[in-house]
Short mmCIF file of C-alpha atoms and ligand atoms in Angstrom, two decimals:
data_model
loop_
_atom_site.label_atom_id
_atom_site.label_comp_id
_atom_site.label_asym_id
_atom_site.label_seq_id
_atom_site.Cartn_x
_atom_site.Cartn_y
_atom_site.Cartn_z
CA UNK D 1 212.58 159.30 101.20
CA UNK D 2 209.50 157.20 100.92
CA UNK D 3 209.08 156.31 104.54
CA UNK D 4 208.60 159.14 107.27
CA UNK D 5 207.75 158.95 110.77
CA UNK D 6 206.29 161.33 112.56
CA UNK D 7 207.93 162.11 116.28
CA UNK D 8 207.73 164.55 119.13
CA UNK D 9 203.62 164.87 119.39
CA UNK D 10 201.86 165.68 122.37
CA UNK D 11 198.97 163.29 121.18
CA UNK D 12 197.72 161.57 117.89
CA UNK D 13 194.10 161.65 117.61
CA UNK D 14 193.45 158.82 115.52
CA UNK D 15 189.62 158.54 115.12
CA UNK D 16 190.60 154.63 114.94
CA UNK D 17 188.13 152.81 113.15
CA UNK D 18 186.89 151.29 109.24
CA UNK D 19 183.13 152.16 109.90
CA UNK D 20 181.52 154.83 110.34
CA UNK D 21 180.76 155.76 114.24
CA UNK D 22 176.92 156.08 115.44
CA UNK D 23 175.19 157.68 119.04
CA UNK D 24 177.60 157.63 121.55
CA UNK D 25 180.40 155.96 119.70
CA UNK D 26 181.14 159.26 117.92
CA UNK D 27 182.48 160.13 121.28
CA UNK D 28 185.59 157.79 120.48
CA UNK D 29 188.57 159.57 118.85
CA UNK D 30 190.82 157.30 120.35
CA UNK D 31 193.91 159.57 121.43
CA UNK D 32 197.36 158.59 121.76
CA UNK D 33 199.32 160.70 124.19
CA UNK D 34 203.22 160.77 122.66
CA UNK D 35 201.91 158.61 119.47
CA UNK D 36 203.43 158.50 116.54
CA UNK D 37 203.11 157.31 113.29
CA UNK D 38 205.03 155.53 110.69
CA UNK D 39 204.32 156.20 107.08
CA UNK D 40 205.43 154.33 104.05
CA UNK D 41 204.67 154.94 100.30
CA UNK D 42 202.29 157.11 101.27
CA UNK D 43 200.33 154.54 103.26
CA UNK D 44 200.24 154.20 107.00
CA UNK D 45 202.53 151.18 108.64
CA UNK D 46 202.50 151.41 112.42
CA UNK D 47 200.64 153.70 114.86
CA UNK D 48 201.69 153.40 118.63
CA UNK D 49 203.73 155.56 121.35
CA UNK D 50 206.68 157.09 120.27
CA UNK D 51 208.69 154.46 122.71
CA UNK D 52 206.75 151.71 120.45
CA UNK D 53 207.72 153.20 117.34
CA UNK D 54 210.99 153.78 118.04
CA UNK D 55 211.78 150.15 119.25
CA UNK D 56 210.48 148.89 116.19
CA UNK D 57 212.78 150.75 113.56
CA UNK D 58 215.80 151.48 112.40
CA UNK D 59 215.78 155.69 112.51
CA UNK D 60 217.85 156.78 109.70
CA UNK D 61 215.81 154.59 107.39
CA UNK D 62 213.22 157.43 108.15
CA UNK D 63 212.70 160.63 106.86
CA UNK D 64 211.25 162.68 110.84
CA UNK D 65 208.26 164.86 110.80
CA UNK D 66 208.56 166.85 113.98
CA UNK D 67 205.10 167.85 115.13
CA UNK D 68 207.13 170.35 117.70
CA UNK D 69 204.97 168.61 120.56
CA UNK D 70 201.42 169.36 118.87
CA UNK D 71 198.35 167.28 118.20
CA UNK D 72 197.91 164.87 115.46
CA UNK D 73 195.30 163.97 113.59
CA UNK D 74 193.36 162.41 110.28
CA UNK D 75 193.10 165.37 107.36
CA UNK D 76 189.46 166.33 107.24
CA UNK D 77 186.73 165.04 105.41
CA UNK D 78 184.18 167.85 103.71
CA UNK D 79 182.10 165.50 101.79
CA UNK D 80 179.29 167.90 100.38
CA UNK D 81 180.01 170.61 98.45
CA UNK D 82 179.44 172.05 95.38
CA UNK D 83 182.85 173.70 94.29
CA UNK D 84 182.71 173.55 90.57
CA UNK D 85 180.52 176.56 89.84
CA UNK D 86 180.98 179.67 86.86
CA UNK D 87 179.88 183.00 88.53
CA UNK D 88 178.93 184.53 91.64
CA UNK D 89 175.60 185.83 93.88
CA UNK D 90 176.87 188.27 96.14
CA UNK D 91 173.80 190.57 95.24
CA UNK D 92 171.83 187.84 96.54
CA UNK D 93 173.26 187.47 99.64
CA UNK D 94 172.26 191.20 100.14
CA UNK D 95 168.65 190.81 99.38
CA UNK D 96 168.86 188.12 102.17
CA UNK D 97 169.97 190.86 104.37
CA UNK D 98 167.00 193.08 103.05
CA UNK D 99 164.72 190.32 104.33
CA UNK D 100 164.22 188.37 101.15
CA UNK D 101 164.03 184.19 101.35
CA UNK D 102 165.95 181.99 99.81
CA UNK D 103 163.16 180.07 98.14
CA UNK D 104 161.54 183.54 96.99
CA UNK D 105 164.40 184.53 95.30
CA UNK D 106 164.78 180.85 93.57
CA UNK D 107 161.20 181.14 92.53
CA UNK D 108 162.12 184.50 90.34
CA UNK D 109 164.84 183.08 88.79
CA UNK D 110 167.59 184.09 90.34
CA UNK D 111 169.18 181.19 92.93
CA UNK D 112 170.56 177.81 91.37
CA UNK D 113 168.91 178.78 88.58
CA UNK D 114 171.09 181.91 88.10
CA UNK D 115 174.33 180.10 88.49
CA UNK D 116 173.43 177.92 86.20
CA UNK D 117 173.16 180.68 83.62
CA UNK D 118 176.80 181.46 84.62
CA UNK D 119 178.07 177.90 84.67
CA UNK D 120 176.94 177.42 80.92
CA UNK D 121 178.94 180.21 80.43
CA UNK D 122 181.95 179.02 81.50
CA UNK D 123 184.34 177.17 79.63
CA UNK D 124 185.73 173.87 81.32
CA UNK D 125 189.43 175.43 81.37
CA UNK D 126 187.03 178.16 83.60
CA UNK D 127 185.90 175.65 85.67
CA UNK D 128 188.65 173.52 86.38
CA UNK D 129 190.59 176.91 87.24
CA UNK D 130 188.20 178.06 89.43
CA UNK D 131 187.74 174.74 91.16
CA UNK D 132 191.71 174.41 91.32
CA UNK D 133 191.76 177.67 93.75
CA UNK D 134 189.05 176.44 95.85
CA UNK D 135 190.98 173.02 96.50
CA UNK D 136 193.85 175.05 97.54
CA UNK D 137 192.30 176.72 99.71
CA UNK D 138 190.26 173.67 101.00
CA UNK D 139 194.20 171.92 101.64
CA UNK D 140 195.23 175.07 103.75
CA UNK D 141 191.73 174.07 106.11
CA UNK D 142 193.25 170.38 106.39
CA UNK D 143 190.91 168.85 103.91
CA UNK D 144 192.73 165.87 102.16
CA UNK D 145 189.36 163.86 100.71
CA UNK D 146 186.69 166.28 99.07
CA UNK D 147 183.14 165.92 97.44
CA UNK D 148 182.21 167.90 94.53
CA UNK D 149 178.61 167.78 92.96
CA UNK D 150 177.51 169.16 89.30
CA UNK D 151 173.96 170.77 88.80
CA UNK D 152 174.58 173.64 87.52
CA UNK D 153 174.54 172.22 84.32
CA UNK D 154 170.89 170.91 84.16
CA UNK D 155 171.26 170.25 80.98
CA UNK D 156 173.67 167.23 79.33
CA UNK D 157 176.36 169.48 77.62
CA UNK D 158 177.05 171.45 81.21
CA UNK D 159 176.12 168.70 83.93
CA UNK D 160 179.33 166.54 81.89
CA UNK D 161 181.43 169.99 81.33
CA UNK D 162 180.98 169.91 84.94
CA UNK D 163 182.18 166.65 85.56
CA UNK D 164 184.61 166.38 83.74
CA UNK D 165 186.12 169.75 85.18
CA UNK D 166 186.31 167.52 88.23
CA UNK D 167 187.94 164.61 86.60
CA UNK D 168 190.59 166.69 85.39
CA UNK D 169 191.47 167.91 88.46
CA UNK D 170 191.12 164.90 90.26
CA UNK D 171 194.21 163.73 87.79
CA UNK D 172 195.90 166.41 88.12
CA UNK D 173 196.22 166.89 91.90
CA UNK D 174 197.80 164.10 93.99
CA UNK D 175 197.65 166.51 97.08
CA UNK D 176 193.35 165.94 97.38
CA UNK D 177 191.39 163.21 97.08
CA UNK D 178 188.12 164.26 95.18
CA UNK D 179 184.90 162.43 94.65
CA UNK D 180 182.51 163.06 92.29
CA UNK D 181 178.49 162.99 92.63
CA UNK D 182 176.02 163.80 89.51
CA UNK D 183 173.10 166.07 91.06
CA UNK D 184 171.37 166.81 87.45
CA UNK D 185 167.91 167.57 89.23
CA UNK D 186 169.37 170.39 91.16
CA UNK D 187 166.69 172.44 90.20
CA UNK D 188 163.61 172.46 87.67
CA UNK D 189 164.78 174.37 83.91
CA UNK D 190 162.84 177.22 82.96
CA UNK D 191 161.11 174.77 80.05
CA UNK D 192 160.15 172.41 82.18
CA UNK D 193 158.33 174.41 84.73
CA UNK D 194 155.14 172.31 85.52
CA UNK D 195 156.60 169.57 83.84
CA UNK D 196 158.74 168.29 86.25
CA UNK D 197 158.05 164.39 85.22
CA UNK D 198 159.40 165.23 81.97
CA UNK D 199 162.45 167.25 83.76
CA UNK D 200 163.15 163.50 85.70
CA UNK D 201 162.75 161.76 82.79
CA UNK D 202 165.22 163.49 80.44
CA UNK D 203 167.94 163.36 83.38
CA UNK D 204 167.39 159.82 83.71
CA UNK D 205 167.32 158.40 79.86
CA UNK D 206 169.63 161.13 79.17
CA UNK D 207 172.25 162.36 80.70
CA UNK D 208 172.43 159.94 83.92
CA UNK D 209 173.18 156.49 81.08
CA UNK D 210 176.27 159.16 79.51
CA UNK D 211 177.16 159.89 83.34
CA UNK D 212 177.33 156.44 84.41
CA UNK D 213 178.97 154.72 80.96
CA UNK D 214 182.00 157.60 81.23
CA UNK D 215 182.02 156.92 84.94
CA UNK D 216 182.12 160.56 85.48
CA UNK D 217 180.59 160.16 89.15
CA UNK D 218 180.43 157.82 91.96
CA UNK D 219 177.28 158.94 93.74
CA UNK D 220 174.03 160.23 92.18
CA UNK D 221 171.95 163.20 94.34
CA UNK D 222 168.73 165.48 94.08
CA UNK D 223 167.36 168.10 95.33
CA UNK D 224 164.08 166.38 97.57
CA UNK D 225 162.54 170.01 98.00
CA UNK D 226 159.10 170.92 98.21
CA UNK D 227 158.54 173.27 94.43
CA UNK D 228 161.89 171.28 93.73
CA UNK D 229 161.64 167.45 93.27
CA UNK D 230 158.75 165.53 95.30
CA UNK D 231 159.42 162.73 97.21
CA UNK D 232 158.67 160.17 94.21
CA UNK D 233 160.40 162.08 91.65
CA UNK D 234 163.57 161.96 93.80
CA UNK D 235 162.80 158.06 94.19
CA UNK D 236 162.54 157.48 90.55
CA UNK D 237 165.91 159.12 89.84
CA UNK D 238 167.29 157.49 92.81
CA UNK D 239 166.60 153.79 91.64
CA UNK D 240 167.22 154.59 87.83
CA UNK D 241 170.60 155.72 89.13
CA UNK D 242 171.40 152.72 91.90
CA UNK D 243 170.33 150.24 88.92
CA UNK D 244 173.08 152.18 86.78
CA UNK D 245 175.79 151.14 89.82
CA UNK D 246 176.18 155.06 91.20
CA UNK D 247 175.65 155.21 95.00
CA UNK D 248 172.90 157.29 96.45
CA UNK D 249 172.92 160.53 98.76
CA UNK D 250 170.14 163.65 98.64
CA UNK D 251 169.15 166.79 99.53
CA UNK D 252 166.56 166.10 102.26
CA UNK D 253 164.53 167.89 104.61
CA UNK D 254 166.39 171.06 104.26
CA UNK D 255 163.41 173.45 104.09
CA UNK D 256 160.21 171.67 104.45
CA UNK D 257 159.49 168.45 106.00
CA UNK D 258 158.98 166.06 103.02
CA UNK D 259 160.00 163.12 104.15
CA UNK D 260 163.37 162.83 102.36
CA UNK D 261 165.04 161.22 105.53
CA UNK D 262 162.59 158.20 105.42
CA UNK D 263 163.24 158.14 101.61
CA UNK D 264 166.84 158.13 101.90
CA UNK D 265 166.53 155.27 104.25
CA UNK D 266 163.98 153.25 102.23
CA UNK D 267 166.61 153.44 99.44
CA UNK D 268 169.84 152.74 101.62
CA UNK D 269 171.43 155.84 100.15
CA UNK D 270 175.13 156.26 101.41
CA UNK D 271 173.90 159.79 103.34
CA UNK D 272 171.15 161.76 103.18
CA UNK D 273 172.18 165.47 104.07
CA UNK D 274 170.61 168.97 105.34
CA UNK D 275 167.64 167.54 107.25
CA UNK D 276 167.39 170.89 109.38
CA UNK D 277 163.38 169.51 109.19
CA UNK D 278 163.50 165.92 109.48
CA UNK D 279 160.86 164.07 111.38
CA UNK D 280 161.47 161.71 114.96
CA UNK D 281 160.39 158.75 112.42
CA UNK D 282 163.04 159.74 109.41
CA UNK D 283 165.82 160.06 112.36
CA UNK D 284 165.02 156.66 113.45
CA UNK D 285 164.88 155.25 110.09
CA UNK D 286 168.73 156.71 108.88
CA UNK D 287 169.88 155.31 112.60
CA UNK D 288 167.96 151.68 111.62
CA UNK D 289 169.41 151.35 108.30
CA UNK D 290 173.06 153.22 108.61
CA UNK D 291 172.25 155.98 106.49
CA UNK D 292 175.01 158.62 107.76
CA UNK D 293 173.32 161.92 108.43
CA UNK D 294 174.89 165.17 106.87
CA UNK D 295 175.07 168.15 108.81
CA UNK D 296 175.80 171.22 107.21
CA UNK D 297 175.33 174.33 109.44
CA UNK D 298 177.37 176.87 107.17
CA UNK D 299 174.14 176.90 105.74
CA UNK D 300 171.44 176.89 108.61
CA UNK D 301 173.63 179.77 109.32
CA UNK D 302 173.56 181.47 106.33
CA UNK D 303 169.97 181.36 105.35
CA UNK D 304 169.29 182.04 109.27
CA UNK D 305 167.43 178.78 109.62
CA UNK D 306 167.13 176.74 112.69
CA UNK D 307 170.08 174.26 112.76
CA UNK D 308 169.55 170.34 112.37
CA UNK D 309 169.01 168.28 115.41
CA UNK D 310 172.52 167.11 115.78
CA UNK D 311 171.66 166.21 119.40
CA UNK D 312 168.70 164.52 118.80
CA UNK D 313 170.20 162.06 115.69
CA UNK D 314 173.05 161.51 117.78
CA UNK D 315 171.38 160.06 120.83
CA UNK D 316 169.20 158.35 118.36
CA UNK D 317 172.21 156.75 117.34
CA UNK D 318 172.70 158.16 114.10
CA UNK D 319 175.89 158.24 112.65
CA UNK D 320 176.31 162.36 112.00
CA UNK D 321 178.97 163.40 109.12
CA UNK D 322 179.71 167.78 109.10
CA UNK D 323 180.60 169.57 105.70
CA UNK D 324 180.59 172.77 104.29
CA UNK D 325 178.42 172.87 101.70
CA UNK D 326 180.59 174.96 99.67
CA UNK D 327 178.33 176.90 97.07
CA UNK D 328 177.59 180.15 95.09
CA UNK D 329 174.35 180.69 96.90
CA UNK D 330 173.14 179.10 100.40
CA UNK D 331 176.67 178.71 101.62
CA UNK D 332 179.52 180.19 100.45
CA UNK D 333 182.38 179.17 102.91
CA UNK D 334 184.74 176.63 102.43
CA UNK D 335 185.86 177.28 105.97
CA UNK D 336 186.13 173.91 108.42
CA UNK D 337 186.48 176.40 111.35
CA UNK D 338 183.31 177.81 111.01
CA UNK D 339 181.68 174.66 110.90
CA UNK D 340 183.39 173.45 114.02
CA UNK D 341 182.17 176.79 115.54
CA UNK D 342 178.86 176.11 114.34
CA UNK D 343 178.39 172.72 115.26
CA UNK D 344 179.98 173.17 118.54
CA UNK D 345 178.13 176.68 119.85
CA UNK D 346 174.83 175.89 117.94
CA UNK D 347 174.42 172.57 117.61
CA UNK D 348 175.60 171.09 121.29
CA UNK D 349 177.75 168.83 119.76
CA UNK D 350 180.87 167.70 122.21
CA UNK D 351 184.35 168.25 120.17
CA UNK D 352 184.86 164.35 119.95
CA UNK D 353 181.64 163.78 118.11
CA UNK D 354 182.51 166.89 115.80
CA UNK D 355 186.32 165.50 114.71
CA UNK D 356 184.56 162.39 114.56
CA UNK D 357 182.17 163.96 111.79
CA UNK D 358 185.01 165.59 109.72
CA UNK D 359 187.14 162.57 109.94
CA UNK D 360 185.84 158.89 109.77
CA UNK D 361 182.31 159.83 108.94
CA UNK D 362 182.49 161.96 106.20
CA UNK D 363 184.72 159.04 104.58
CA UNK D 364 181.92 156.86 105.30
CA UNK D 365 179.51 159.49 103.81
CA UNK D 366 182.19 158.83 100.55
CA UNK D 367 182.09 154.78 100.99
CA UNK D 368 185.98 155.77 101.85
CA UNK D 369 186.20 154.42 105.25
CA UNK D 370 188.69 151.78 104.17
CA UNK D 371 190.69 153.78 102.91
CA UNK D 372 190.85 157.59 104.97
CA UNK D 373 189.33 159.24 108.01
CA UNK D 374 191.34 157.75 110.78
CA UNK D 375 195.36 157.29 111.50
CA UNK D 376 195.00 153.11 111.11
CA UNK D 377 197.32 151.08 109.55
CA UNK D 378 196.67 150.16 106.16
CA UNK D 379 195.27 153.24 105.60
CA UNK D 380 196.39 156.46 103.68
CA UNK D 381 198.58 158.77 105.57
CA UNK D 382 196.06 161.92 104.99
CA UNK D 383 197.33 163.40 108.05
CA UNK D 384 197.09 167.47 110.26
CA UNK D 385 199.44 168.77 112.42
CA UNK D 386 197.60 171.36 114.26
CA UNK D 387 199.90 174.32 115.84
CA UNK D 388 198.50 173.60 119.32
CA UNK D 389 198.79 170.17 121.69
CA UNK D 390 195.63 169.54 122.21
CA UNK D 391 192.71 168.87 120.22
CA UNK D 392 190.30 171.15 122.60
CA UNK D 393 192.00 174.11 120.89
CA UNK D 394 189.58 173.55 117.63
CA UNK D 395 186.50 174.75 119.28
CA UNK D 396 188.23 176.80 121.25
CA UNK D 397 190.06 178.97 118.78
CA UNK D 398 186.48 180.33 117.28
CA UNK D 399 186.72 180.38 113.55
CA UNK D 400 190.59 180.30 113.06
CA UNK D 401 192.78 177.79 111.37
CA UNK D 402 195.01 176.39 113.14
CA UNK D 403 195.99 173.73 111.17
CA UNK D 404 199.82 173.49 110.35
CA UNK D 405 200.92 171.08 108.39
CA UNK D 406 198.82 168.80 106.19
CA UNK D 407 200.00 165.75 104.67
CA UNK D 408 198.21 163.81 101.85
CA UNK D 409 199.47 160.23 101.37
CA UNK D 410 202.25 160.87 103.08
CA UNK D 411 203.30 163.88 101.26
CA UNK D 412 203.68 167.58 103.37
CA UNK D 413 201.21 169.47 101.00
CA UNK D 414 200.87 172.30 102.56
CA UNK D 415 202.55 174.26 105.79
CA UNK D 416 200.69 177.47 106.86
O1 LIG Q 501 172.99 172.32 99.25
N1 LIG Q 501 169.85 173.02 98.49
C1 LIG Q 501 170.23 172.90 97.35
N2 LIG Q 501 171.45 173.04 96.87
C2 LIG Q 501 172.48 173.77 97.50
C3 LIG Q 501 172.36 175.23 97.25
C4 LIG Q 501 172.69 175.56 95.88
C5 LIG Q 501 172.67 177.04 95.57
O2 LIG Q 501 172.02 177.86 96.23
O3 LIG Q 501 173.34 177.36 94.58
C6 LIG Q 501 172.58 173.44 98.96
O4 LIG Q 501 172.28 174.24 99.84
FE1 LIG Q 502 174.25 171.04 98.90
#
C-alpha cells in the first residue's frame, strides 16, 4: 500500500522547519506528544495528534506503522564523510597511540596520501562494494540522506572512479539518499610537492571542467590546511568551482588557525566544517552570512584534539550541523551514537540543539532542507522509530543504537 500512517507514538519529534536553525533556535525540535504522521508515495501528507489524524481519514485506506508507544523522529543527516575509500590504516591509528601526530605521519607519506595509494588500487566494482556495506551500516544508525566526498583519487582517472562509485550507488539504492562533493585537493601529490600552484591548477583546468560537465558532484571542497592548501589556493579552487555551478563547503580550521572560517564566509560556501581552531571573527562571519558550521567530534576525539566551540558558535548564532566524518584515517566511525555522546559530554551541547544538527541542519549543510530533515508536510517521509518514548534516551543511552525502525521515503528499510 502506498499510503501508511504511523499510530500509537508517545511523541513525534519533528524538527519542523525548511531552513536551517541558528543560536537559540536550534533549541526547537518541535515535539508532538501522541503525533502521528501520514505518509503517501513516499512523501509526507499530514502531521498532527493522532486524534487529528484519525478524524481526517478513512483507516483501512492505510497501511499502520505502530511505533509501540515510542518516539518519532526525522532519519538523520551525516553530511560529511568520506565513505568511498580502497584500503585501510589501522597501523596508523597505533602509531597515534605511540604518540605520533597526525600531521607527522601525513608529512612521511603515510596519511591521505597512503589511502590514496590504495584507492588507485581499487577497482570501481571495489569501491562501490565497499561503499555499499558502509551505507548499510549507516541505515542501521538511522541515516536516510548521506554525503560522500572523493580525494583519494588526486589524480583525474581515480577522483572520477571515485565518483562515479558513488553515482552508481546512488542509483542503485532507493533506501539512502547520497550526495556527492568533489574534494580533488585533498592533499598535495608526491610530484607536486612545492608546487602546490601547479597542484590547484591541474585540479581546476582538469579534472574539476570533467567533474562538473558529467555532473558527478554537487558540492566542490578542499582541504584549507596549513602544509595542505593556503588560504588563497583554497579560494582559487573555490571560485573556479562556484563559476562551474558546484556549491561550496571546506575543510577549515581543523588544525591550525588559517582563517578558513572567514574564507568560507567571504565565499558563501554552503558549510564550512572542522573549525576545532576557528577565530571569534570567523564565528561571527559564518553566523553573518548563514554559512552552517560542521561539527565533527569523531575526529577531535580521535586525533585527541580539543573539540570545536560548539557553545560558543551557537550563542553566536551560528547555525551548527554534526557528522561523522567517516574516513580511513582521522575518523573511522560511522557511528551517530558516538557523535551524540561526543557532542553532548564534550561539547555542552543540550540534546535539542544536537537532533537539531543531525536532522534539519545537516540537510541544510546538503542545500536539502526542502526536501528532508524534519517530519513537514511536503516533505520526504525519511523517518526513525527509536525503541524508547522519549527523545532524552539518545544522550542518555551512551554510544548505543537505539534506533528501531528506519523508513526512507516512506519505505521500512531497515528494523534492528
Ligand atoms: O576530514 N582533514 C582532512 N580530511 C579528512 C581526513 C582524511 C584522512 O585522514 O584520510 C578529515 O579529517
Ligand atoms: Fe573530512
Amino acid at each position: 500500500m502506498s499510503k501508511k500512517v504511523i499510530l500509537n507514538t508517545s511523541e513525534v519529534v519533528t524538527c519542523s522547519g525548511f531552513e536551517a536553525k541558528a543560536g537559540k533556535a536550534m533549541m526547537h525540535i518541535i515535539p508532538i506528544k501522541n503525533g502521528a504522521i501520514l505518509i503517501d508515495k513516499g512523501y509526507i501528507t499530514m502531521v498532527g495528534t493522532e486524534n487529528e489524524v484519525l478524524e481526517a481519514i478513512n483507516l483501512d485506506d492505510y497501511e499502520v506503522v505502530d511505533a509501540k508507544g515510542n518516539t518519532v523522529m526525522p532519519g538523520f543527516v551525516d553530511s560529511h564523510t568520506h565513505f568511498i575509500f580502497g584500503g585501510y590504516r589501522a597501523e596508523e591509528f597505533s602509531w597515534r597511540l605511540r604518540g605520533d601526530s597526525y600531521m607527522d605521519i601525513m608529512e612521511r607519506g603515510g596519511g591521505i596520501v597512503s589511502s590514496v595509494k590504495a584507492t588507485r588500487e581499487s577497482t570501481l566494482e571495489e569501491l562501490v562494494a565497499v561503499g555499499d556495506k558502509r551505507l548499510d551500516s549507516m541505515i542501521r544508525f538511522g541515516v536516510t540522506t548521506v554525503e560522500g566526498k572523493s580525494g583519494y583519487g588526486l589524480d583525474m582517472e581515480t577522483e572520477i572512479k571515485q565518483l562515479e562509485a558513488m553515482r552508481i550507488l546512488k542509483e542503485k539504492r532507493k533506501d539512502i539518499n547520497i550526495a556527492t562533493t568533489f574534494l580533488g585537493p585533498h592533499a598535495v601529490e608526491k610530484q607536486y610537492k612545492g608546487r602546490e600552484d601547479d597542484f590547484i591548477d591541474f585540479q581546476i583546468n582538469e579534472v574539476l571542467p570533467i567533474v562538473a560537465q558529467k555532473n558527478l558532484a554537487e558540492f566542490a571542497d578542499i582541504f584549507c590546511e596549513k602544509n595542505v592548501f593556503t588560504i588563497d589556493q583554497s579560494r582559487r579552487f573555490l571560485l573556479a568551482a562556484k563559476k562551474l555551478g558546484l556549491r561550496l563547503k571546506i575543510h577549515a580550521d581543523e588544525i591550525v588557525q588559517l582563517g578558513g572560517a572567514e574564507l568560507a564566509a567571504e565565499l558563501g560556501a554552503v558549510s564550512a566544517d572542522h573549525l576545532l581552531q576557528a577565530s571569534d571573527f570567523g564565528i561571527s562571519q559564518l553566523a553573518a552570512k548563514k554559512v552552517i558550521a560542521t561539527l565533527l567530534p569523531g575526529t577531535a576525539f580521535s586525533l585527541k584534539e580539543a573539540y570545536a566551540d560548539a557553545r560558543k558558535m551557537i550563542d553566536s548564532h551560528c547555525a551548527v550541523a554534526l557528522s561523522t566524518d567517516l574516513n580511513p584515517g582521522s575518523c573511522f566511525t560511522n557511528s551517530i551514537p558516538l557523535i551524540i555522546a561526543l557532542a553532548a559530554l564534550h561539547m555542552n551541547m543540550r540534546i535539542e540543539e544536537i537532533i537539531t544538527a543531525l536532522t534539519i541542519n545537516g540537510a541544510a549543510a546538503l542545500s536539502r532542507e526542502q526536501e528532508t530533515g524534519s517530519i513537514d508536510v511536503g516533505k520526504q517521509a525519511d523517518i526513525i522509530i527509536l525503541d524508547f518514548p522519549s527523545y532524552h534516551f539518545l544522550p542518555y543511552h551512551m554510544g548505543m543504537n537505539i534506533v528501531k525502525t528506519v523508513i526512507k521515503s516512506g519505505n521500512i528499510v531497515a528494523e534492528n
